[in-house]
């Protein structure tokens, strides 16, 4: 992963983080278990005496084992929670920025890009990375940031801080029903968002998987023939690859595994076939359907 030229303090100063509630939950519990483990360490003998007085029937040495085991478990829990908190913070800030640069680099030619879409733009890390690329190319294009939450003000504020506000437009909407016409965008990108689509049905249910596929199909629908889609997401990337193959997308590429938010993540990129190929695929589908009907 290449260097972004920024440290996490600069990125955090502009974007903050969306997962701060989870971070605070983990940190509070990490500090609680740290305090508890230190308490067991400092007052080990009195705690053993308390166990001995409350449970006199225990074998000799059992109170010391119970106190030592409890103290060890609390210490391990503290370390695990602290590690999880650090990983969430890193994934939300520094890693998110680095992966945004990789997503931008997955598009070979930005000089011809006039319209781009970021599905699930949040506070705009990826959105602004695309806008900066358009600005670098001297393009007159624009990138639209779509999110289901009302983040327009904060997103436009970060775009202004990055000096790319004239390249950015924000819109509220549902990824399963993108408010754009067919074949509208040259490039569509998304970062750690599609896995949240349909989460109201439960992440591991068939209904949630169907909703995620609706979102991915919408990404394909709004792409122009010959357009490029790039998605960085968690856990479900194999499902996306299978769906993209079913939709006859070309140049499907999957990056190496990157741990983000304590789970595996990948970048998957693809290209939508040109109009002639799409018509050919449609003809093949009709022929196959008729054949099955005759059989």
PDB file of C-alpha atoms in Angstrom:
ATOM      1  CA  UNK A   1       0.000   0.000   0.000  1.00  0.00           C
ATOM      2  CA  UNK A   2       1.510   3.272  -1.070  1.00  0.00           C
ATOM      3  CA  UNK A   3       2.091   6.223   1.198  1.00  0.00           C
ATOM      4  CA  UNK A   4      -0.652   8.820   1.100  1.00  0.00           C
ATOM      5  CA  UNK A   5       1.606  11.736   2.053  1.00  0.00           C
ATOM      6  CA  UNK A   6      -0.516  12.413   5.141  1.00  0.00           C
ATOM      7  CA  UNK A   7      -0.448  11.199   8.707  1.00  0.00           C
ATOM      8  CA  UNK A   8      -3.528  10.169  10.648  1.00  0.00           C
ATOM      9  CA  UNK A   9      -3.701  13.445  12.590  1.00  0.00           C
ATOM     10  CA  UNK A  10      -4.197  15.450   9.394  1.00  0.00           C
ATOM     11  CA  UNK A  11      -6.849  13.041   8.125  1.00  0.00           C
ATOM     12  CA  UNK A  12      -8.671  12.977  11.462  1.00  0.00           C
ATOM     13  CA  UNK A  13      -8.579  16.778  11.740  1.00  0.00           C
ATOM     14  CA  UNK A  14     -10.540  17.046   8.494  1.00  0.00           C
ATOM     15  CA  UNK A  15     -12.825  14.018   8.554  1.00  0.00           C
ATOM     16  CA  UNK A  16     -13.123  12.881  12.142  1.00  0.00           C
ATOM     17  CA  UNK A  17     -14.602   9.387  12.195  1.00  0.00           C
ATOM     18  CA  UNK A  18     -18.025   7.809  11.775  1.00  0.00           C
ATOM     19  CA  UNK A  19     -17.473   4.903  14.183  1.00  0.00           C
ATOM     20  CA  UNK A  20     -16.712   6.959  17.289  1.00  0.00           C
ATOM     21  CA  UNK A  21     -19.567   5.381  19.325  1.00  0.00           C
ATOM     22  CA  UNK A  22     -18.087   1.924  18.773  1.00  0.00           C
ATOM     23  CA  UNK A  23     -14.615   3.251  19.580  1.00  0.00           C
ATOM     24  CA  UNK A  24     -15.786   4.807  22.854  1.00  0.00           C
ATOM     25  CA  UNK A  25     -17.652   1.626  23.826  1.00  0.00           C
ATOM     26  CA  UNK A  26     -14.505  -0.451  23.307  1.00  0.00           C
ATOM     27  CA  UNK A  27     -12.234   2.027  25.104  1.00  0.00           C
ATOM     28  CA  UNK A  28     -14.499   2.329  28.143  1.00  0.00           C
ATOM     29  CA  UNK A  29     -14.625  -1.437  28.541  1.00  0.00           C
ATOM     30  CA  UNK A  30     -10.886  -1.755  27.904  1.00  0.00           C
ATOM     31  CA  UNK A  31     -10.138   0.727  30.695  1.00  0.00           C
ATOM     32  CA  UNK A  32     -12.627  -1.000  33.011  1.00  0.00           C
ATOM     33  CA  UNK A  33     -11.024  -4.421  32.550  1.00  0.00           C
ATOM     34  CA  UNK A  34      -7.548  -2.871  32.819  1.00  0.00           C
ATOM     35  CA  UNK A  35      -8.512  -1.352  36.168  1.00  0.00           C
ATOM     36  CA  UNK A  36      -9.985  -4.673  37.273  1.00  0.00           C
ATOM     37  CA  UNK A  37      -6.847  -6.622  36.325  1.00  0.00           C
ATOM     38  CA  UNK A  38      -4.601  -4.137  38.157  1.00  0.00           C
ATOM     39  CA  UNK A  39      -6.914  -4.370  41.189  1.00  0.00           C
ATOM     40  CA  UNK A  40      -6.542  -8.164  41.203  1.00  0.00           C
ATOM     41  CA  UNK A  41      -2.777  -7.789  40.945  1.00  0.00           C
ATOM     42  CA  UNK A  42      -2.423  -5.270  43.787  1.00  0.00           C
ATOM     43  CA  UNK A  43      -4.862  -6.961  46.152  1.00  0.00           C
ATOM     44  CA  UNK A  44      -4.249 -10.555  45.215  1.00  0.00           C
ATOM     45  CA  UNK A  45      -3.769 -11.932  48.755  1.00  0.00           C
ATOM     46  CA  UNK A  46      -6.809 -10.141  50.285  1.00  0.00           C
ATOM     47  CA  UNK A  47      -8.958 -11.349  47.361  1.00  0.00           C
ATOM     48  CA  UNK A  48      -7.738 -14.915  47.964  1.00  0.00           C
ATOM     49  CA  UNK A  49      -8.700 -14.548  51.630  1.00  0.00           C
ATOM     50  CA  UNK A  50     -12.183 -13.347  50.649  1.00  0.00           C
ATOM     51  CA  UNK A  51     -12.671 -16.348  48.356  1.00  0.00           C
ATOM     52  CA  UNK A  52     -11.434 -18.622  51.170  1.00  0.00           C
ATOM     53  CA  UNK A  53     -13.844 -17.127  53.725  1.00  0.00           C
ATOM     54  CA  UNK A  54     -16.877 -17.261  51.398  1.00  0.00           C
ATOM     55  CA  UNK A  55     -16.130 -20.750  50.099  1.00  0.00           C
ATOM     56  CA  UNK A  56     -14.465 -22.647  53.002  1.00  0.00           C
ATOM     57  CA  UNK A  57     -15.207 -26.018  51.374  1.00  0.00           C
ATOM     58  CA  UNK A  58     -12.838 -25.275  48.473  1.00  0.00           C
ATOM     59  CA  UNK A  59      -9.635 -27.376  48.358  1.00  0.00           C
ATOM     60  CA  UNK A  60      -6.412 -25.763  49.497  1.00  0.00           C
ATOM     61  CA  UNK A  61      -4.971 -23.534  46.770  1.00  0.00           C
ATOM     62  CA  UNK A  62      -8.274 -23.259  44.890  1.00  0.00           C
ATOM     63  CA  UNK A  63      -8.914 -19.617  45.986  1.00  0.00           C
ATOM     64  CA  UNK A  64      -5.496 -18.595  44.660  1.00  0.00           C
ATOM     65  CA  UNK A  65      -6.163 -20.363  41.371  1.00  0.00           C
ATOM     66  CA  UNK A  66      -9.605 -18.715  40.992  1.00  0.00           C
ATOM     67  CA  UNK A  67      -8.244 -15.247  41.798  1.00  0.00           C
ATOM     68  CA  UNK A  68      -5.270 -15.690  39.473  1.00  0.00           C
ATOM     69  CA  UNK A  69      -7.422 -17.049  36.657  1.00  0.00           C
ATOM     70  CA  UNK A  70      -9.953 -14.212  36.991  1.00  0.00           C
ATOM     71  CA  UNK A  71      -7.211 -11.597  37.011  1.00  0.00           C
ATOM     72  CA  UNK A  72      -5.572 -13.145  33.931  1.00  0.00           C
ATOM     73  CA  UNK A  73      -8.865 -13.235  32.014  1.00  0.00           C
ATOM     74  CA  UNK A  74      -9.605  -9.584  32.791  1.00  0.00           C
ATOM     75  CA  UNK A  75      -6.106  -8.601  31.633  1.00  0.00           C
ATOM     76  CA  UNK A  76      -6.514 -10.533  28.354  1.00  0.00           C
ATOM     77  CA  UNK A  77      -9.933  -8.949  27.798  1.00  0.00           C
ATOM     78  CA  UNK A  78      -8.446  -5.496  28.345  1.00  0.00           C
ATOM     79  CA  UNK A  79      -5.708  -6.132  25.766  1.00  0.00           C
ATOM     80  CA  UNK A  80      -8.192  -7.543  23.200  1.00  0.00           C
ATOM     81  CA  UNK A  81     -10.594  -4.629  23.621  1.00  0.00           C
ATOM     82  CA  UNK A  82      -7.786  -2.101  23.345  1.00  0.00           C
ATOM     83  CA  UNK A  83      -6.519  -3.813  20.179  1.00  0.00           C
ATOM     84  CA  UNK A  84     -10.043  -3.776  18.713  1.00  0.00           C
ATOM     85  CA  UNK A  85     -10.401  -0.074  19.499  1.00  0.00           C
ATOM     86  CA  UNK A  86      -7.065   0.718  17.842  1.00  0.00           C
ATOM     87  CA  UNK A  87      -8.018  -1.325  14.760  1.00  0.00           C
ATOM     88  CA  UNK A  88     -11.390   0.449  14.435  1.00  0.00           C
ATOM     89  CA  UNK A  89      -9.687   3.850  14.711  1.00  0.00           C
ATOM     90  CA  UNK A  90      -6.991   2.905  12.195  1.00  0.00           C
ATOM     91  CA  UNK A  91      -9.557   1.447   9.774  1.00  0.00           C
ATOM     92  CA  UNK A  92     -11.801   4.518  10.003  1.00  0.00           C
ATOM     93  CA  UNK A  93      -9.062   7.071   9.465  1.00  0.00           C
ATOM     94  CA  UNK A  94      -5.624   6.143   8.114  1.00  0.00           C
ATOM     95  CA  UNK A  95      -6.562   2.889   6.357  1.00  0.00           C
ATOM     96  CA  UNK A  96      -9.712   4.441   4.881  1.00  0.00           C
ATOM     97  CA  UNK A  97      -7.600   7.209   3.352  1.00  0.00           C
ATOM     98  CA  UNK A  98      -5.019   4.787   1.955  1.00  0.00           C
ATOM     99  CA  UNK A  99      -7.705   2.546   0.475  1.00  0.00           C
ATOM    100  CA  UNK A 100      -9.365   5.593  -1.100  1.00  0.00           C
ATOM    101  CA  UNK A 101      -6.114   6.282  -2.944  1.00  0.00           C
ATOM    102  CA  UNK A 102      -5.989   2.667  -4.104  1.00  0.00           C
ATOM    103  CA  UNK A 103      -9.578   2.868  -5.349  1.00  0.00           C
ATOM    104  CA  UNK A 104      -8.719   5.994  -7.343  1.00  0.00           C
ATOM    105  CA  UNK A 105      -5.635   4.284  -8.774  1.00  0.00           C
ATOM    106  CA  UNK A 106      -7.765   1.317  -9.886  1.00  0.00           C
ATOM    107  CA  UNK A 107      -9.242   3.549 -12.623  1.00  0.00           C
ATOM    108  CA  UNK A 108      -6.658   3.639 -15.399  1.00  0.00           C
ATOM    109  CA  UNK A 109      -7.749   6.804 -17.212  1.00  0.00           C
ATOM    110  CA  UNK A 110      -9.374   9.734 -15.422  1.00  0.00           C
ATOM    111  CA  UNK A 111      -8.873  12.166 -18.293  1.00  0.00           C
ATOM    112  CA  UNK A 112     -12.134  11.061 -19.959  1.00  0.00           C
ATOM    113  CA  UNK A 113     -14.201  10.898 -16.755  1.00  0.00           C
ATOM    114  CA  UNK A 114     -16.956  13.528 -16.642  1.00  0.00           C
ATOM    115  CA  UNK A 115     -19.329  11.987 -14.126  1.00  0.00           C
ATOM    116  CA  UNK A 116     -18.525   9.882 -11.077  1.00  0.00           C
ATOM    117  CA  UNK A 117     -20.555   8.548  -8.150  1.00  0.00           C
ATOM    118  CA  UNK A 118     -19.538   7.597  -4.618  1.00  0.00           C
ATOM    119  CA  UNK A 119     -22.186   5.299  -3.098  1.00  0.00           C
ATOM    120  CA  UNK A 120     -22.239   5.721   0.676  1.00  0.00           C
ATOM    121  CA  UNK A 121     -19.919   8.736   0.764  1.00  0.00           C
ATOM    122  CA  UNK A 122     -20.124   9.405   4.513  1.00  0.00           C
ATOM    123  CA  UNK A 123     -17.921  12.366   5.410  1.00  0.00           C
ATOM    124  CA  UNK A 124     -16.210  12.254   2.048  1.00  0.00           C
ATOM    125  CA  UNK A 125     -12.782  10.599   2.294  1.00  0.00           C
ATOM    126  CA  UNK A 126     -13.241   8.667  -0.962  1.00  0.00           C
ATOM    127  CA  UNK A 127     -15.474  11.343  -2.477  1.00  0.00           C
ATOM    128  CA  UNK A 128     -12.790  13.985  -2.069  1.00  0.00           C
ATOM    129  CA  UNK A 129     -10.056  11.631  -3.304  1.00  0.00           C
ATOM    130  CA  UNK A 130     -12.022  11.285  -6.561  1.00  0.00           C
ATOM    131  CA  UNK A 131     -12.567  15.047  -6.714  1.00  0.00           C
ATOM    132  CA  UNK A 132      -8.845  15.661  -6.194  1.00  0.00           C
ATOM    133  CA  UNK A 133      -8.107  13.312  -9.092  1.00  0.00           C
ATOM    134  CA  UNK A 134     -10.540  15.209 -11.325  1.00  0.00           C
ATOM    135  CA  UNK A 135      -8.905  18.464 -10.270  1.00  0.00           C
ATOM    136  CA  UNK A 136      -5.451  17.042 -10.962  1.00  0.00           C
ATOM    137  CA  UNK A 137      -6.552  16.071 -14.486  1.00  0.00           C
ATOM    138  CA  UNK A 138      -7.924  19.566 -15.090  1.00  0.00           C
ATOM    139  CA  UNK A 139     -11.308  17.983 -15.697  1.00  0.00           C
ATOM    140  CA  UNK A 140     -14.631  19.795 -15.825  1.00  0.00           C
ATOM    141  CA  UNK A 141     -16.291  16.691 -14.409  1.00  0.00           C
ATOM    142  CA  UNK A 142     -18.084  16.299 -11.103  1.00  0.00           C
ATOM    143  CA  UNK A 143     -18.449  13.576  -8.521  1.00  0.00           C
ATOM    144  CA  UNK A 144     -21.739  12.949  -6.730  1.00  0.00           C
ATOM    145  CA  UNK A 145     -21.690  11.697  -3.159  1.00  0.00           C
ATOM    146  CA  UNK A 146     -24.762   9.679  -2.184  1.00  0.00           C
ATOM    147  CA  UNK A 147     -25.624   8.714   1.372  1.00  0.00           C
ATOM    148  CA  UNK A 148     -28.801   7.638   3.148  1.00  0.00           C
ATOM    149  CA  UNK A 149     -28.031   9.955   6.062  1.00  0.00           C
ATOM    150  CA  UNK A 150     -28.233  13.734   6.062  1.00  0.00           C
ATOM    151  CA  UNK A 151     -24.482  14.352   5.878  1.00  0.00           C
ATOM    152  CA  UNK A 152     -24.520  16.967   3.116  1.00  0.00           C
ATOM    153  CA  UNK A 153     -23.305  19.859   5.295  1.00  0.00           C
ATOM    154  CA  UNK A 154     -20.387  17.963   6.852  1.00  0.00           C
ATOM    155  CA  UNK A 155     -19.458  16.371   3.514  1.00  0.00           C
ATOM    156  CA  UNK A 156     -19.388  19.700   1.666  1.00  0.00           C
ATOM    157  CA  UNK A 157     -17.395  21.169   4.560  1.00  0.00           C
ATOM    158  CA  UNK A 158     -14.656  18.552   4.147  1.00  0.00           C
ATOM    159  CA  UNK A 159     -14.686  19.129   0.372  1.00  0.00           C
ATOM    160  CA  UNK A 160     -14.133  22.840   1.035  1.00  0.00           C
ATOM    161  CA  UNK A 161     -11.249  22.061   3.397  1.00  0.00           C
ATOM    162  CA  UNK A 162      -9.695  19.899   0.663  1.00  0.00           C
ATOM    163  CA  UNK A 163     -10.182  22.646  -1.928  1.00  0.00           C
ATOM    164  CA  UNK A 164     -12.409  20.570  -4.216  1.00  0.00           C
ATOM    165  CA  UNK A 165     -15.893  21.850  -3.390  1.00  0.00           C
ATOM    166  CA  UNK A 166     -16.541  22.917  -7.005  1.00  0.00           C
ATOM    167  CA  UNK A 167     -16.151  19.276  -8.084  1.00  0.00           C
ATOM    168  CA  UNK A 168     -18.504  17.809  -5.470  1.00  0.00           C
ATOM    169  CA  UNK A 169     -22.276  17.402  -5.286  1.00  0.00           C
ATOM    170  CA  UNK A 170     -24.141  15.579  -2.522  1.00  0.00           C
ATOM    171  CA  UNK A 171     -27.451  13.741  -2.678  1.00  0.00           C
ATOM    172  CA  UNK A 172     -29.462  11.733  -0.177  1.00  0.00           C
ATOM    173  CA  UNK A 173     -30.776   8.385  -1.370  1.00  0.00           C
ATOM    174  CA  UNK A 174     -30.994   4.610  -1.033  1.00  0.00           C
ATOM    175  CA  UNK A 175     -28.319   2.452  -2.679  1.00  0.00           C
ATOM    176  CA  UNK A 176     -31.030  -0.064  -3.625  1.00  0.00           C
ATOM    177  CA  UNK A 177     -32.849   2.566  -5.680  1.00  0.00           C
ATOM    178  CA  UNK A 178     -30.238   4.989  -6.982  1.00  0.00           C
ATOM    179  CA  UNK A 179     -31.928   8.238  -8.087  1.00  0.00           C
ATOM    180  CA  UNK A 180     -30.139   8.329 -11.442  1.00  0.00           C
ATOM    181  CA  UNK A 181     -30.907   7.149 -14.953  1.00  0.00           C
ATOM    182  CA  UNK A 182     -29.396   4.133 -16.676  1.00  0.00           C
ATOM    183  CA  UNK A 183     -25.855   4.462 -18.073  1.00  0.00           C
ATOM    184  CA  UNK A 184     -25.270   7.785 -16.300  1.00  0.00           C
ATOM    185  CA  UNK A 185     -21.797   7.641 -14.732  1.00  0.00           C
ATOM    186  CA  UNK A 186     -18.329   7.006 -16.139  1.00  0.00           C
ATOM    187  CA  UNK A 187     -17.080   5.741 -12.759  1.00  0.00           C
ATOM    188  CA  UNK A 188     -18.888   4.434  -9.672  1.00  0.00           C
ATOM    189  CA  UNK A 189     -16.995   3.806  -6.423  1.00  0.00           C
ATOM    190  CA  UNK A 190     -17.934   2.750  -2.904  1.00  0.00           C
ATOM    191  CA  UNK A 191     -16.006   2.198   0.317  1.00  0.00           C
ATOM    192  CA  UNK A 192     -17.110  -0.052   3.209  1.00  0.00           C
ATOM    193  CA  UNK A 193     -20.779   0.651   2.586  1.00  0.00           C
ATOM    194  CA  UNK A 194     -22.532  -2.082   0.593  1.00  0.00           C
ATOM    195  CA  UNK A 195     -22.226  -4.578   3.468  1.00  0.00           C
ATOM    196  CA  UNK A 196     -24.570  -2.326   5.480  1.00  0.00           C
ATOM    197  CA  UNK A 197     -27.332  -2.473   2.864  1.00  0.00           C
ATOM    198  CA  UNK A 198     -30.154  -4.661   4.173  1.00  0.00           C
ATOM    199  CA  UNK A 199     -28.656  -4.916   7.657  1.00  0.00           C
ATOM    200  CA  UNK A 200     -32.155  -4.483   9.099  1.00  0.00           C
ATOM    201  CA  UNK A 201     -32.755  -8.093   8.009  1.00  0.00           C
ATOM    202  CA  UNK A 202     -29.626  -9.352   9.784  1.00  0.00           C
ATOM    203  CA  UNK A 203     -26.215  -9.560   8.148  1.00  0.00           C
ATOM    204  CA  UNK A 204     -26.202 -13.321   7.564  1.00  0.00           C
ATOM    205  CA  UNK A 205     -29.751 -13.742   6.251  1.00  0.00           C
ATOM    206  CA  UNK A 206     -30.776 -14.469   2.665  1.00  0.00           C
ATOM    207  CA  UNK A 207     -32.923 -11.323   2.699  1.00  0.00           C
ATOM    208  CA  UNK A 208     -29.915  -9.154   3.582  1.00  0.00           C
ATOM    209  CA  UNK A 209     -27.839 -10.800   0.831  1.00  0.00           C
ATOM    210  CA  UNK A 210     -30.624 -10.068  -1.663  1.00  0.00           C
ATOM    211  CA  UNK A 211     -30.658  -6.413  -0.622  1.00  0.00           C
ATOM    212  CA  UNK A 212     -26.876  -6.159  -1.033  1.00  0.00           C
ATOM    213  CA  UNK A 213     -27.176  -7.611  -4.515  1.00  0.00           C
ATOM    214  CA  UNK A 214     -29.828  -4.988  -5.322  1.00  0.00           C
ATOM    215  CA  UNK A 215     -27.307  -2.313  -4.366  1.00  0.00           C
ATOM    216  CA  UNK A 216     -24.594  -3.867  -6.508  1.00  0.00           C
ATOM    217  CA  UNK A 217     -26.988  -4.253  -9.441  1.00  0.00           C
ATOM    218  CA  UNK A 218     -27.857  -0.570  -9.136  1.00  0.00           C
ATOM    219  CA  UNK A 219     -24.157   0.288  -9.345  1.00  0.00           C
ATOM    220  CA  UNK A 220     -23.988  -1.656 -12.606  1.00  0.00           C
ATOM    221  CA  UNK A 221     -27.200  -0.095 -13.931  1.00  0.00           C
ATOM    222  CA  UNK A 222     -26.052   3.521 -13.554  1.00  0.00           C
ATOM    223  CA  UNK A 223     -22.622   2.820 -15.082  1.00  0.00           C
ATOM    224  CA  UNK A 224     -22.140   3.794 -18.701  1.00  0.00           C
ATOM    225  CA  UNK A 225     -21.077   1.020 -21.092  1.00  0.00           C
ATOM    226  CA  UNK A 226     -17.308   0.914 -20.807  1.00  0.00           C
ATOM    227  CA  UNK A 227     -17.506   2.524 -17.357  1.00  0.00           C
ATOM    228  CA  UNK A 228     -15.518   1.317 -14.343  1.00  0.00           C
ATOM    229  CA  UNK A 229     -16.814   0.296 -10.927  1.00  0.00           C
ATOM    230  CA  UNK A 230     -14.593  -0.067  -7.851  1.00  0.00           C
ATOM    231  CA  UNK A 231     -15.910  -1.335  -4.505  1.00  0.00           C
ATOM    232  CA  UNK A 232     -13.995  -1.769  -1.254  1.00  0.00           C
ATOM    233  CA  UNK A 233     -16.049  -3.756   1.206  1.00  0.00           C
ATOM    234  CA  UNK A 234     -16.037  -6.213   4.080  1.00  0.00           C
ATOM    235  CA  UNK A 235     -16.697  -9.973   4.205  1.00  0.00           C
ATOM    236  CA  UNK A 236     -19.145 -10.228   1.277  1.00  0.00           C
ATOM    237  CA  UNK A 237     -16.811  -9.563  -1.673  1.00  0.00           C
ATOM    238  CA  UNK A 238     -17.054 -13.182  -2.979  1.00  0.00           C
ATOM    239  CA  UNK A 239     -20.821 -12.629  -3.312  1.00  0.00           C
ATOM    240  CA  UNK A 240     -20.172  -9.452  -5.296  1.00  0.00           C
ATOM    241  CA  UNK A 241     -17.760 -11.225  -7.642  1.00  0.00           C
ATOM    242  CA  UNK A 242     -20.321 -13.957  -8.316  1.00  0.00           C
ATOM    243  CA  UNK A 243     -23.048 -11.393  -9.017  1.00  0.00           C
ATOM    244  CA  UNK A 244     -20.788  -9.373 -11.308  1.00  0.00           C
ATOM    245  CA  UNK A 245     -20.045 -12.531 -13.299  1.00  0.00           C
ATOM    246  CA  UNK A 246     -23.778 -13.183 -13.600  1.00  0.00           C
ATOM    247  CA  UNK A 247     -24.209  -9.623 -14.895  1.00  0.00           C
ATOM    248  CA  UNK A 248     -21.466 -10.289 -17.492  1.00  0.00           C
ATOM    249  CA  UNK A 249     -19.094  -7.612 -16.216  1.00  0.00           C
ATOM    250  CA  UNK A 250     -15.552  -7.635 -17.584  1.00  0.00           C
ATOM    251  CA  UNK A 251     -12.047  -7.269 -16.087  1.00  0.00           C
ATOM    252  CA  UNK A 252     -13.234  -8.328 -12.629  1.00  0.00           C
ATOM    253  CA  UNK A 253     -10.270  -8.012 -10.284  1.00  0.00           C
ATOM    254  CA  UNK A 254     -10.007  -8.648  -6.551  1.00  0.00           C
ATOM    255  CA  UNK A 255      -7.228  -7.193  -4.412  1.00  0.00           C
ATOM    256  CA  UNK A 256      -5.305  -9.009  -1.722  1.00  0.00           C
ATOM    257  CA  UNK A 257      -6.941  -9.341   1.692  1.00  0.00           C
ATOM    258  CA  UNK A 258      -6.729  -6.311   3.993  1.00  0.00           C
ATOM    259  CA  UNK A 259      -7.906  -6.483   7.611  1.00  0.00           C
ATOM    260  CA  UNK A 260     -10.310  -3.627   8.320  1.00  0.00           C
ATOM    261  CA  UNK A 261     -12.688  -3.221  11.262  1.00  0.00           C
ATOM    262  CA  UNK A 262     -11.411  -6.567  12.597  1.00  0.00           C
ATOM    263  CA  UNK A 263     -12.558  -8.545   9.526  1.00  0.00           C
ATOM    264  CA  UNK A 264     -11.272  -9.294   6.021  1.00  0.00           C
ATOM    265  CA  UNK A 265     -11.815  -6.773   3.245  1.00  0.00           C
ATOM    266  CA  UNK A 266     -11.002  -6.583  -0.471  1.00  0.00           C
ATOM    267  CA  UNK A 267     -11.239  -4.144  -3.338  1.00  0.00           C
ATOM    268  CA  UNK A 268     -13.126  -5.487  -6.354  1.00  0.00           C
ATOM    269  CA  UNK A 269     -12.978  -3.584  -9.651  1.00  0.00           C
ATOM    270  CA  UNK A 270     -14.771  -4.272 -12.921  1.00  0.00           C
ATOM    271  CA  UNK A 271     -15.711  -2.756 -16.253  1.00  0.00           C
ATOM    272  CA  UNK A 272     -19.149  -2.659 -17.820  1.00  0.00           C
ATOM    273  CA  UNK A 273     -19.140  -4.044 -21.375  1.00  0.00           C
ATOM    274  CA  UNK A 274     -19.795  -1.645 -24.228  1.00  0.00           C
ATOM    275  CA  UNK A 275     -23.249  -1.356 -25.765  1.00  0.00           C
ATOM    276  CA  UNK A 276     -22.597  -3.812 -28.598  1.00  0.00           C
ATOM    277  CA  UNK A 277     -21.450  -6.509 -26.168  1.00  0.00           C
ATOM    278  CA  UNK A 278     -24.466  -5.883 -23.943  1.00  0.00           C
ATOM    279  CA  UNK A 279     -26.791  -6.373 -26.913  1.00  0.00           C
ATOM    280  CA  UNK A 280     -24.924  -9.569 -27.765  1.00  0.00           C
ATOM    281  CA  UNK A 281     -25.341 -10.849 -24.207  1.00  0.00           C
ATOM    282  CA  UNK A 282     -29.044  -9.962 -24.325  1.00  0.00           C
ATOM    283  CA  UNK A 283     -29.420 -11.909 -27.589  1.00  0.00           C
ATOM    284  CA  UNK A 284     -27.644 -14.915 -26.102  1.00  0.00           C
ATOM    285  CA  UNK A 285     -29.972 -14.807 -23.122  1.00  0.00           C
ATOM    286  CA  UNK A 286     -33.064 -14.764 -25.361  1.00  0.00           C
ATOM    287  CA  UNK A 287     -31.753 -17.688 -27.462  1.00  0.00           C
ATOM    288  CA  UNK A 288     -30.967 -19.728 -24.331  1.00  0.00           C
ATOM    289  CA  UNK A 289     -34.378 -18.944 -22.866  1.00  0.00           C
ATOM    290  CA  UNK A 290     -36.167 -20.044 -26.056  1.00  0.00           C
ATOM    291  CA  UNK A 291     -34.095 -23.222 -26.177  1.00  0.00           C
ATOM    292  CA  UNK A 292     -35.045 -24.086 -22.606  1.00  0.00           C
ATOM    293  CA  UNK A 293     -38.665 -23.356 -23.440  1.00  0.00           C
ATOM    294  CA  UNK A 294     -38.604 -25.797 -26.384  1.00  0.00           C
ATOM    295  CA  UNK A 295     -36.867 -28.421 -24.318  1.00  0.00           C
TER     296      UNK A 295
END
